[in-house]
């Protein structure tokens, strides 16, 4: 399994994720893919050879192994890792589609006109794509955990299983190789899955609440502007400036002093006075 | 019984540790001098030794584990009883988990860079050279980054100690025994079971434990160094402010 190409593909997703998304990506790489390739794959390495049945009947070991392990843990986890990271590619494809539209628009209307301010910003359709990809990821994780639980009876792996499937002559004892080690790694991988589900849910809540806050702010500002324009309705000189002032979303608002002071170490040459002046209205036309 | 040659570590495994190295060594630039020594010890004396040598030694541990009986299943059961989790897997998990706190520092540095970039852009300096300068500028370990760094060091120490303790609980003593006596079902009586390559395994166990110990000492040294440096800076700069004010300043600055 060529995990290196997979990792290379996935690191491109990093650019369009939120902070939670980046943490999720690190958890997937370090705690799941790394542990899978470096340790877990070795433990399950030759599990069919290690499956010993107390009989000389040819075919009994094969049949019993197939009965108790319809699909190996390792293969399930590989599938889970691949499916869980695919929805992130939806976001990358959407951004690529936006870039393509922008290019066609620029070719048609000249280089200075822009369709999108920033194709990677999660506004409009891209926000929905990102949210849907999060839901799909969470759904896939839960589905795989359920399948694992269903097939392996709550991740229980005994040392000895009793098998009576034909052609075994009677109820034979079959012994599983490395059961304790396999149990430890099962719990580890399931735990990592659970952590990823929690991260996805947090990211969904964060995205939705940020959007709600943005909409609430916009509504608030519109209400305030309507109130102000009614109050100053007799004062001519200011009328134009207020009507023509563009409604800025929270992101595009000029920075407040508080956000500027946030970092204790400031990059050299940054003047704070510019920050304060930027938040006052521009009355230079008077 | 033929002597089986040691299993070759597959290239896929080496590549994955290599990509892990690429991720972790990015943190190198923002570490202190002792931190850099720690990363080198980790990669050369632990990860490299694990991949190149130790994996081959433990490669045939299951197939080389022979019990003096023909009873099918006795081998498997006795092996599982005496080696619930292989040394190699414990060390691999330990190395992965111990390197993870360094990612916390990397994320904090990335967040600070993001904030700086935004401030630059909003103050009108969108010169690409300035933005490039932010990327290559070395971050000073001050303010909240100091706390993140110290907390990541403490996590590292705690994880190393936890793994050493787990190791001691599962395998008391560093010596690998040649012979174990086993009578778990279905072994018909108390059978002798022989471990493969016990002396070689002992040598590598001692080596890896020593490297762990050295890493713990380096981490403790780094914590002491950082705390000492911060204290001495406080004594030099803020002459008359109290300890409480200093702690408050450290907590509030972000």
Coordinates of C-alpha atoms in Angstrom, one line a residue:
Chain A
X1 CA 0.0 0.0 0.0
X2 CA 1.6 3.2 -1.2
X3 CA 1.0 5.4 1.9
X4 CA 3.7 7.9 0.8
X5 CA 1.7 9.1 -2.3
X6 CA -1.4 9.2 -0.1
X7 CA 0.3 11.4 2.4
X8 CA 1.6 13.7 -0.3
X9 CA -2.0 14.0 -1.7
X10 CA -3.4 14.7 1.6
X11 CA -1.0 17.5 2.6
X12 CA -2.4 19.6 -0.1
X13 CA -5.7 19.6 1.8
X14 CA -4.0 21.4 4.7
X15 CA -4.3 24.7 3.0
X16 CA -8.1 24.9 3.0
X17 CA -8.8 23.5 6.4
X18 CA -9.6 25.3 9.7
X19 CA -7.4 24.9 12.8
X20 CA -9.5 21.9 13.9
X21 CA -9.0 20.4 10.4
X22 CA -5.3 20.7 10.7
X23 CA -5.3 19.0 14.1
X24 CA -7.5 16.2 12.6
X25 CA -5.0 15.8 9.8
X26 CA -2.1 15.5 12.2
X27 CA -4.0 12.9 14.3
X28 CA -4.7 10.9 11.2
X29 CA -1.1 11.0 10.0
X30 CA 0.6 10.4 13.3
X31 CA -1.7 8.2 15.3
X32 CA -3.3 6.3 12.6
X33 CA -1.3 6.0 9.4
X34 CA 2.1 5.9 11.1
X35 CA 1.0 3.4 13.8
X36 CA -0.7 1.3 11.1
X37 CA 2.3 1.1 8.8
X38 CA 5.0 0.9 11.5
X39 CA 3.5 -1.4 14.0
X40 CA 0.0 -2.8 13.4
X41 CA 0.7 -4.2 9.9
X42 CA 3.6 -6.2 11.4
X43 CA 1.5 -7.7 14.1
X44 CA -1.1 -9.0 11.7
X45 CA 1.6 -9.9 9.2
X46 CA 1.1 -13.5 8.6
X47 CA -2.0 -14.2 10.6
X48 CA -3.3 -17.1 8.5
X49 CA 0.0 -19.0 8.9
X50 CA -0.2 -18.4 12.7
X51 CA -3.7 -19.7 12.9
X52 CA -3.2 -23.2 14.3
X53 CA -5.9 -25.9 14.5
X54 CA -5.5 -29.0 16.5
X55 CA -6.1 -31.4 13.6
X56 CA -4.3 -32.8 10.7
X57 CA -7.4 -32.6 8.4
X58 CA -6.4 -30.6 5.3
X59 CA -8.5 -27.5 4.7
X60 CA -9.8 -27.3 8.3
X61 CA -7.5 -24.5 9.3
X62 CA -8.4 -22.5 6.1
X63 CA -12.1 -22.9 6.5
X64 CA -12.0 -22.1 10.2
X65 CA -9.8 -19.0 9.6
X66 CA -12.2 -17.8 7.0
X67 CA -15.2 -18.4 9.3
X68 CA -13.7 -16.4 12.2
X69 CA -12.0 -13.6 10.2
X70 CA -14.2 -12.7 7.2
X71 CA -12.2 -9.6 6.7
X72 CA -9.0 -8.9 8.6
X73 CA -8.7 -6.0 11.0
X74 CA -5.8 -4.6 9.1
X75 CA -7.7 -4.5 5.8
X76 CA -10.7 -2.9 7.5
X77 CA -8.5 -0.1 8.9
X78 CA -6.8 0.4 5.6
X79 CA -10.2 0.9 3.9
X80 CA -11.3 3.1 6.7
X81 CA -8.3 5.4 6.4
X82 CA -8.7 5.7 2.7
X83 CA -12.5 6.4 2.8
X84 CA -12.2 8.8 5.7
X85 CA -9.7 11.0 4.0
X86 CA -11.5 11.1 0.6
X87 CA -14.1 13.8 1.5
X88 CA -11.3 16.2 2.0
X89 CA -10.6 15.9 -1.7
X90 CA -14.1 17.2 -2.4
X91 CA -13.0 20.5 -0.9
X92 CA -9.8 20.6 -3.0
X93 CA -11.8 19.8 -6.1
X94 CA -14.3 22.6 -5.4
X95 CA -11.4 25.1 -5.0
X96 CA -9.9 23.9 -8.3
X97 CA -13.3 24.4 -9.9
X98 CA -13.5 27.9 -8.5
X99 CA -10.0 28.7 -9.8
X100 CA -11.0 27.4 -13.2
X101 CA -14.1 29.7 -13.3
X102 CA -12.0 32.6 -12.2
X103 CA -9.6 32.0 -15.0
X104 CA -12.3 31.8 -17.6
X105 CA -13.9 35.0 -16.2
X106 CA -10.6 36.8 -16.4
X107 CA -10.0 35.6 -19.9
X108 CA -13.5 36.9 -20.9
X109 CA -13.6 40.2 -19.0
X110 CA -9.9 41.2 -18.7
X111 CA -7.3 40.6 -16.0
X112 CA -8.5 43.3 -13.6
X113 CA -12.0 42.0 -13.0
X114 CA -12.4 39.3 -10.3
X115 CA -15.2 36.8 -9.7
X116 CA -13.9 35.7 -6.2
X117 CA -11.9 37.8 -3.8
X118 CA -10.1 34.6 -2.6
X119 CA -11.0 31.2 -4.1
X120 CA -9.8 29.4 -1.0
X121 CA -12.0 31.3 1.4
X122 CA -14.9 29.3 2.9
X123 CA -17.8 31.4 1.8
X124 CA -20.9 30.4 -0.1
X125 CA -20.7 27.1 -1.9
X126 CA -17.3 26.1 -0.5
X127 CA -18.6 26.5 3.0
X128 CA -21.4 24.0 2.2
X129 CA -18.9 21.6 0.5
X130 CA -16.7 21.7 3.6
X131 CA -19.6 21.1 6.0
X132 CA -20.9 18.2 3.9
X133 CA -17.4 16.7 3.8
X134 CA -17.2 16.9 7.6
X135 CA -20.6 15.1 7.9
X136 CA -19.5 12.4 5.4
X137 CA -16.2 11.9 7.3
X138 CA -18.0 11.4 10.6
X139 CA -20.6 9.1 9.0
X140 CA -17.9 6.9 7.5
X141 CA -15.9 6.7 10.8
X142 CA -19.0 5.6 12.7
X143 CA -20.0 3.1 10.0
X144 CA -16.6 1.4 10.1
X145 CA -16.5 1.3 13.9
X146 CA -20.0 -0.3 13.8
X147 CA -18.8 -2.9 11.2
X148 CA -15.7 -3.7 13.3
X149 CA -17.9 -4.1 16.4
X150 CA -20.4 -6.2 14.5
X151 CA -17.9 -8.6 13.0
X152 CA -15.6 -9.0 16.0
X153 CA -18.1 -8.9 18.8
X154 CA -16.9 -5.7 20.6
X155 CA -13.2 -6.1 19.6
X156 CA -12.9 -9.3 21.6
X157 CA -10.1 -11.5 20.4
X158 CA -9.7 -14.8 22.4
X159 CA -6.6 -17.0 22.3
X160 CA -8.6 -20.1 21.5
X161 CA -11.7 -20.5 19.3
X162 CA -13.7 -23.7 18.8
X163 CA -14.5 -24.5 15.2
X164 CA -16.9 -27.2 13.9
X165 CA -17.2 -26.1 10.2
X166 CA -16.9 -28.8 7.5
X167 CA -14.3 -30.5 6.7
X168 CA -13.2 -30.3 10.4
X169 CA -14.0 -33.8 11.8
X170 CA -15.4 -32.5 15.1
X171 CA -15.2 -29.5 17.3
X172 CA -11.5 -28.6 17.0
X173 CA -9.5 -26.1 19.0
X174 CA -7.9 -23.3 16.9
X175 CA -5.4 -20.9 18.2
X176 CA -5.0 -17.3 17.1
X177 CA -1.5 -15.8 16.9
X178 CA -0.6 -12.8 19.0
X179 CA -4.1 -12.2 20.4
X180 CA -3.0 -9.8 23.3
X181 CA -0.9 -7.6 21.0
X182 CA -3.8 -7.5 18.5
X183 CA -6.2 -6.5 21.2
X184 CA -3.9 -3.7 22.3
X185 CA -3.6 -2.3 18.8
X186 CA -7.4 -2.7 18.2
X187 CA -8.1 -0.5 21.2
X188 CA -5.5 2.0 20.1
X189 CA -6.9 2.3 16.6
X190 CA -10.5 2.4 17.8
X191 CA -9.5 5.1 20.3
X192 CA -7.8 7.2 17.6
X193 CA -11.0 6.8 15.5
X194 CA -13.1 8.1 18.4
X195 CA -10.8 11.1 18.8
X196 CA -11.2 11.9 15.1
X197 CA -14.9 11.7 15.4
X198 CA -14.8 14.2 18.4
X199 CA -12.6 16.5 16.4
X200 CA -15.0 16.4 13.4
X201 CA -18.0 17.2 15.6
X202 CA -16.1 20.1 17.2
X203 CA -15.2 21.5 13.8
X204 CA -18.8 21.2 12.6
X205 CA -20.0 23.2 15.7
X206 CA -17.2 25.8 15.2
X207 CA -18.1 26.3 11.5
X208 CA -21.8 26.6 12.1
X209 CA -21.5 28.9 15.1
X210 CA -19.0 31.1 13.2
X211 CA -21.5 31.5 10.4
X212 CA -24.4 32.3 12.7
X213 CA -22.2 34.9 14.4
X214 CA -21.4 36.4 11.1
X215 CA -25.0 36.6 10.0
X216 CA -26.1 38.0 13.4
X217 CA -23.4 40.7 13.1
X218 CA -24.6 41.6 9.6
X219 CA -28.2 41.9 10.7
X220 CA -27.2 44.0 13.7
X221 CA -25.2 46.4 11.6
X222 CA -28.0 46.8 9.0
X223 CA -30.4 47.5 11.8
X224 CA -28.1 50.1 13.3
X225 CA -27.5 51.8 9.9
X226 CA -31.2 52.1 9.3
X227 CA -31.7 53.6 12.8
X228 CA -28.8 56.1 12.2
X229 CA -30.0 57.1 8.8
X230 CA -33.4 57.9 10.3
X231 CA -31.9 60.0 13.1
X232 CA -29.5 62.0 11.0
X233 CA -32.1 62.4 8.3
X234 CA -31.9 66.3 8.6
X235 CA -28.1 66.7 8.6
X236 CA -27.2 66.9 4.9
X237 CA -23.4 66.7 4.9
X238 CA -23.2 63.4 6.6
X239 CA -26.1 61.8 4.7
X240 CA -24.0 60.8 1.6
X241 CA -21.2 59.3 3.6
X242 CA -23.4 57.0 5.7
X243 CA -25.5 55.8 2.7
X244 CA -22.4 55.1 0.6
X245 CA -20.4 53.4 3.4
X246 CA -20.2 49.8 2.3
X247 CA -21.4 47.1 4.7
X248 CA -18.4 45.3 5.8
X249 CA -18.5 41.7 7.0
X250 CA -16.8 41.0 10.3
X251 CA -13.7 39.7 8.5
X252 CA -13.2 42.8 6.3
X253 CA -13.8 45.3 9.2
X254 CA -10.8 47.5 10.0
X255 CA -8.9 45.9 12.9
X256 CA -9.6 47.1 16.4
X257 CA -6.8 48.0 18.9
X258 CA -7.6 44.8 20.9
X259 CA -6.8 42.4 18.1
X260 CA -3.6 44.3 17.3
X261 CA -2.3 44.0 20.9
X262 CA -3.0 40.3 21.1
X263 CA 0.4 39.1 20.1
X264 CA 3.0 39.9 22.8
X265 CA 5.8 39.9 20.3
X266 CA 5.1 42.2 17.4
X267 CA 6.9 42.2 14.1
X268 CA 9.3 45.2 13.8
X269 CA 8.2 48.3 12.2
X270 CA 4.5 48.0 12.9
X271 CA 3.0 51.3 13.9
X272 CA 0.1 51.1 16.4
X273 CA -1.2 54.6 15.7
X274 CA -2.2 53.5 12.2
X275 CA -4.4 50.9 13.8
X276 CA -6.3 53.3 15.9
X277 CA -6.8 55.8 13.1
X278 CA -8.1 53.1 10.8
X279 CA -11.2 52.5 12.9
X280 CA -12.4 56.1 12.8
X281 CA -14.5 57.3 9.9
X282 CA -12.7 58.9 7.0
X283 CA -13.8 62.6 7.0
X284 CA -11.0 63.9 4.8
X285 CA -13.5 64.9 2.1
X286 CA -15.0 67.7 4.4
Chain B
X1 CA 16.1 -27.1 12.3
X2 CA 17.6 -24.6 9.9
X3 CA 18.8 -21.1 11.0
X4 CA 16.5 -18.6 9.3
X5 CA 18.2 -15.4 8.2
X6 CA 16.9 -12.2 9.8
X7 CA 13.9 -10.6 8.0
X8 CA 14.9 -7.5 6.0
X9 CA 13.1 -4.3 7.1
X10 CA 10.9 -3.4 4.1
X11 CA 11.5 -0.1 2.3
X12 CA 7.9 1.0 2.9
X13 CA 8.6 1.1 6.7
X14 CA 11.8 3.1 6.2
X15 CA 10.0 5.6 4.0
X16 CA 7.3 6.2 6.6
X17 CA 9.8 6.9 9.4
X18 CA 11.5 9.3 6.8
X19 CA 8.3 11.2 6.3
X20 CA 7.9 11.3 10.1
X21 CA 11.4 12.7 10.4
X22 CA 10.5 15.4 7.8
X23 CA 7.5 16.5 10.0
X24 CA 9.4 16.5 13.3
X25 CA 12.6 18.1 12.1
X26 CA 10.6 21.1 11.0
X27 CA 10.3 21.9 14.8
X28 CA 14.1 21.8 15.0
X29 CA 14.5 25.4 14.0
X30 CA 12.5 26.7 16.9
X31 CA 14.1 24.5 19.6
X32 CA 16.8 25.4 22.0
X33 CA 20.3 23.9 21.6
X34 CA 19.4 21.0 24.0
X35 CA 16.2 20.4 22.0
X36 CA 18.3 19.9 18.9
X37 CA 20.5 17.4 20.6
X38 CA 17.4 15.6 21.8
X39 CA 16.0 15.4 18.3
X40 CA 19.4 14.0 17.0
X41 CA 19.6 11.4 19.8
X42 CA 16.0 10.4 19.0
X43 CA 16.6 10.0 15.4
X44 CA 20.0 8.5 15.3
X45 CA 20.1 6.3 18.5
X46 CA 16.5 5.3 18.6
X47 CA 14.5 5.5 15.4
X48 CA 17.5 4.6 13.1
X49 CA 18.6 1.7 15.4
X50 CA 15.1 0.5 15.6
X51 CA 14.5 0.4 11.9
X52 CA 17.9 -0.8 10.8
X53 CA 18.8 -3.3 13.4
X54 CA 16.2 -4.0 16.1
X55 CA 13.5 -4.9 13.6
X56 CA 15.6 -7.6 12.1
X57 CA 16.5 -9.1 15.5
X58 CA 12.8 -9.3 16.5
X59 CA 11.7 -10.2 13.0
X60 CA 11.4 -13.9 13.5
X61 CA 10.4 -13.9 17.2
X62 CA 7.3 -15.9 16.6
X63 CA 8.6 -18.4 14.1
X64 CA 11.8 -18.8 16.2
X65 CA 9.9 -19.5 19.4
X66 CA 10.0 -23.3 19.7
X67 CA 8.3 -25.4 22.4
X68 CA 9.3 -28.9 23.2
X69 CA 6.0 -30.4 22.2
X70 CA 4.1 -31.4 19.1
X71 CA 0.8 -30.3 20.5
X72 CA -0.7 -27.8 18.0
X73 CA -1.5 -24.4 19.6
X74 CA 0.9 -24.8 22.5
X75 CA 3.5 -22.7 20.7
X76 CA 1.0 -19.8 20.0
X77 CA -0.5 -19.8 23.5
X78 CA 2.9 -19.9 25.3
X79 CA 4.3 -17.1 23.1
X80 CA 1.2 -15.0 23.8
X81 CA 1.5 -15.7 27.5
X82 CA 5.2 -14.6 27.8
X83 CA 5.2 -11.8 25.2
X84 CA 1.8 -10.0 25.4
X85 CA 3.2 -7.1 23.4
X86 CA 6.5 -7.3 21.6
X87 CA 9.4 -5.0 22.6
X88 CA 9.6 -3.7 19.1
X89 CA 6.0 -2.6 19.0
X90 CA 6.3 -0.9 22.4
X91 CA 9.3 1.0 21.3
X92 CA 7.6 2.1 18.0
X93 CA 4.6 3.3 20.0
X94 CA 6.9 5.1 22.5
X95 CA 8.8 6.9 19.7
X96 CA 5.7 8.0 18.0
X97 CA 4.0 9.2 21.1
X98 CA 7.1 10.9 22.5
X99 CA 7.6 12.9 19.4
X100 CA 4.0 14.1 19.3
X101 CA 4.3 17.0 21.8
X102 CA 6.8 18.6 19.3
X103 CA 3.9 19.0 17.0
X104 CA 2.1 21.2 19.6
X105 CA 5.0 23.6 19.4
X106 CA 5.0 23.5 15.6
X107 CA 1.2 24.3 15.6
X108 CA 1.7 27.3 18.0
X109 CA 4.5 28.6 15.8
X110 CA 2.3 28.3 12.7
X111 CA -0.5 30.1 14.5
X112 CA 1.8 33.0 15.5
X113 CA 3.1 33.3 12.0
X114 CA -0.5 33.5 10.8
X115 CA -1.3 36.3 13.2
X116 CA 1.9 38.2 12.1
X117 CA 1.0 37.8 8.5
X118 CA -2.5 39.2 9.2
X119 CA -1.0 42.2 11.1
X120 CA 1.4 42.9 8.3
X121 CA -1.4 42.7 5.7
X122 CA -3.7 45.0 7.6
X123 CA -0.9 47.5 8.2
X124 CA -0.6 47.7 4.5
X125 CA 2.7 45.9 4.1
X126 CA 1.8 43.3 1.5
X127 CA 5.3 43.2 0.0
X128 CA 5.9 39.5 -0.7
X129 CA 9.5 39.9 0.6
X130 CA 8.1 40.9 4.0
X131 CA 5.7 38.0 4.1
X132 CA 8.6 35.6 3.1
X133 CA 10.6 37.1 6.0
X134 CA 7.9 36.1 8.4
X135 CA 8.2 32.5 7.2
X136 CA 11.9 32.2 7.6
X137 CA 12.2 34.3 10.8
X138 CA 13.2 32.2 13.8
X139 CA 10.6 32.5 16.6
X140 CA 11.9 33.6 20.0
X141 CA 10.6 31.4 22.8
X142 CA 8.8 34.0 24.8
X143 CA 5.3 34.6 26.1
X144 CA 2.7 31.8 25.4
X145 CA 5.2 29.9 23.2
X146 CA 7.4 29.5 26.2
X147 CA 4.5 27.9 28.1
X148 CA 3.6 25.7 25.1
X149 CA 7.3 24.6 24.8
X150 CA 7.6 23.8 28.5
X151 CA 4.3 21.9 28.6
X152 CA 5.4 19.9 25.6
X153 CA 8.7 19.1 27.4
X154 CA 6.8 18.0 30.5
X155 CA 4.5 15.8 28.4
X156 CA 7.5 14.2 26.7
X157 CA 9.1 13.4 30.1
X158 CA 5.8 11.9 31.4
X159 CA 5.3 9.8 28.3
X160 CA 8.8 8.4 28.4
X161 CA 8.5 7.6 32.1
X162 CA 5.1 5.9 31.5
X163 CA 6.5 3.7 28.8
X164 CA 9.6 2.8 30.8
X165 CA 7.2 1.8 33.6
X166 CA 5.0 -0.2 31.3
X167 CA 8.1 -1.9 30.0
X168 CA 9.2 -2.7 33.5
X169 CA 5.8 -4.1 34.4
X170 CA 5.6 -6.4 31.3
X171 CA 9.2 -7.4 31.2
X172 CA 10.8 -7.0 34.7
X173 CA 14.5 -7.0 34.2
X174 CA 16.3 -6.1 31.0
X175 CA 17.7 -9.6 30.4
X176 CA 16.0 -11.8 27.8
X177 CA 15.7 -15.4 29.1
X178 CA 16.7 -18.3 26.9
X179 CA 14.2 -20.7 28.3
X180 CA 10.7 -20.3 29.6
X181 CA 8.5 -23.0 31.2
X182 CA 4.9 -23.0 30.1
X183 CA 1.9 -25.0 31.1
X184 CA -1.1 -23.0 29.6
X185 CA -3.8 -25.0 28.0
X186 CA -3.5 -26.9 25.5
X187 CA 0.1 -27.7 26.5
X188 CA -0.1 -31.3 27.9
X189 CA 2.3 -30.6 30.8
X190 CA 5.0 -28.0 31.7
X191 CA 6.9 -27.7 28.5
X192 CA 10.2 -26.0 27.8
X193 CA 10.0 -23.2 25.3
X194 CA 13.0 -21.5 23.8
X195 CA 13.2 -17.9 22.8
X196 CA 15.1 -17.0 19.6
X197 CA 18.3 -14.8 19.8
X198 CA 18.1 -14.0 23.5
X199 CA 21.5 -12.4 23.8
X200 CA 21.2 -10.1 20.8
X201 CA 17.8 -9.1 22.2
X202 CA 19.3 -8.3 25.6
X203 CA 22.0 -6.1 24.0
X204 CA 19.4 -4.1 22.0
X205 CA 17.1 -3.8 25.0
X206 CA 19.9 -2.4 27.1
X207 CA 20.8 0.0 24.3
X208 CA 17.2 1.3 23.8
X209 CA 16.6 1.7 27.6
X210 CA 19.8 3.7 27.9
X211 CA 18.9 5.9 25.0
X212 CA 15.5 6.5 26.7
X213 CA 17.2 7.4 29.9
X214 CA 19.5 9.9 28.1
X215 CA 16.5 11.5 26.4
X216 CA 14.7 11.9 29.8
X217 CA 17.8 13.6 31.2
X218 CA 18.1 15.9 28.1
X219 CA 14.4 16.9 28.5
X220 CA 14.8 17.6 32.2
X221 CA 18.0 19.6 31.5
X222 CA 16.1 21.6 28.9
X223 CA 13.2 22.4 31.3
X224 CA 15.7 23.6 33.9
X225 CA 17.5 25.7 31.3
X226 CA 14.3 27.4 30.1
X227 CA 13.0 28.1 33.5
X228 CA 16.4 29.4 34.6
X229 CA 16.7 31.6 31.6
X230 CA 13.2 33.1 32.1
X231 CA 14.0 33.7 35.8
X232 CA 17.3 35.4 35.1
X233 CA 15.6 37.6 32.4
X234 CA 13.0 38.6 34.9
X235 CA 15.6 39.5 37.5
X236 CA 17.5 41.7 35.0
X237 CA 14.7 43.5 33.2
X238 CA 11.8 44.1 35.7
X239 CA 13.8 45.1 38.7
X240 CA 11.1 46.2 41.1
X241 CA 8.0 44.3 39.8
X242 CA 6.9 41.4 41.9
X243 CA 6.8 37.7 41.1
X244 CA 3.1 37.9 40.9
X245 CA 3.2 40.6 38.2
X246 CA 5.7 38.6 36.2
X247 CA 3.5 35.5 36.3
X248 CA 0.5 37.6 35.3
X249 CA 2.4 39.1 32.4
X250 CA 3.5 35.7 31.2
X251 CA -0.1 34.4 31.5
X252 CA -1.7 37.3 29.7
X253 CA 0.7 37.8 26.9
X254 CA -0.4 35.9 23.8

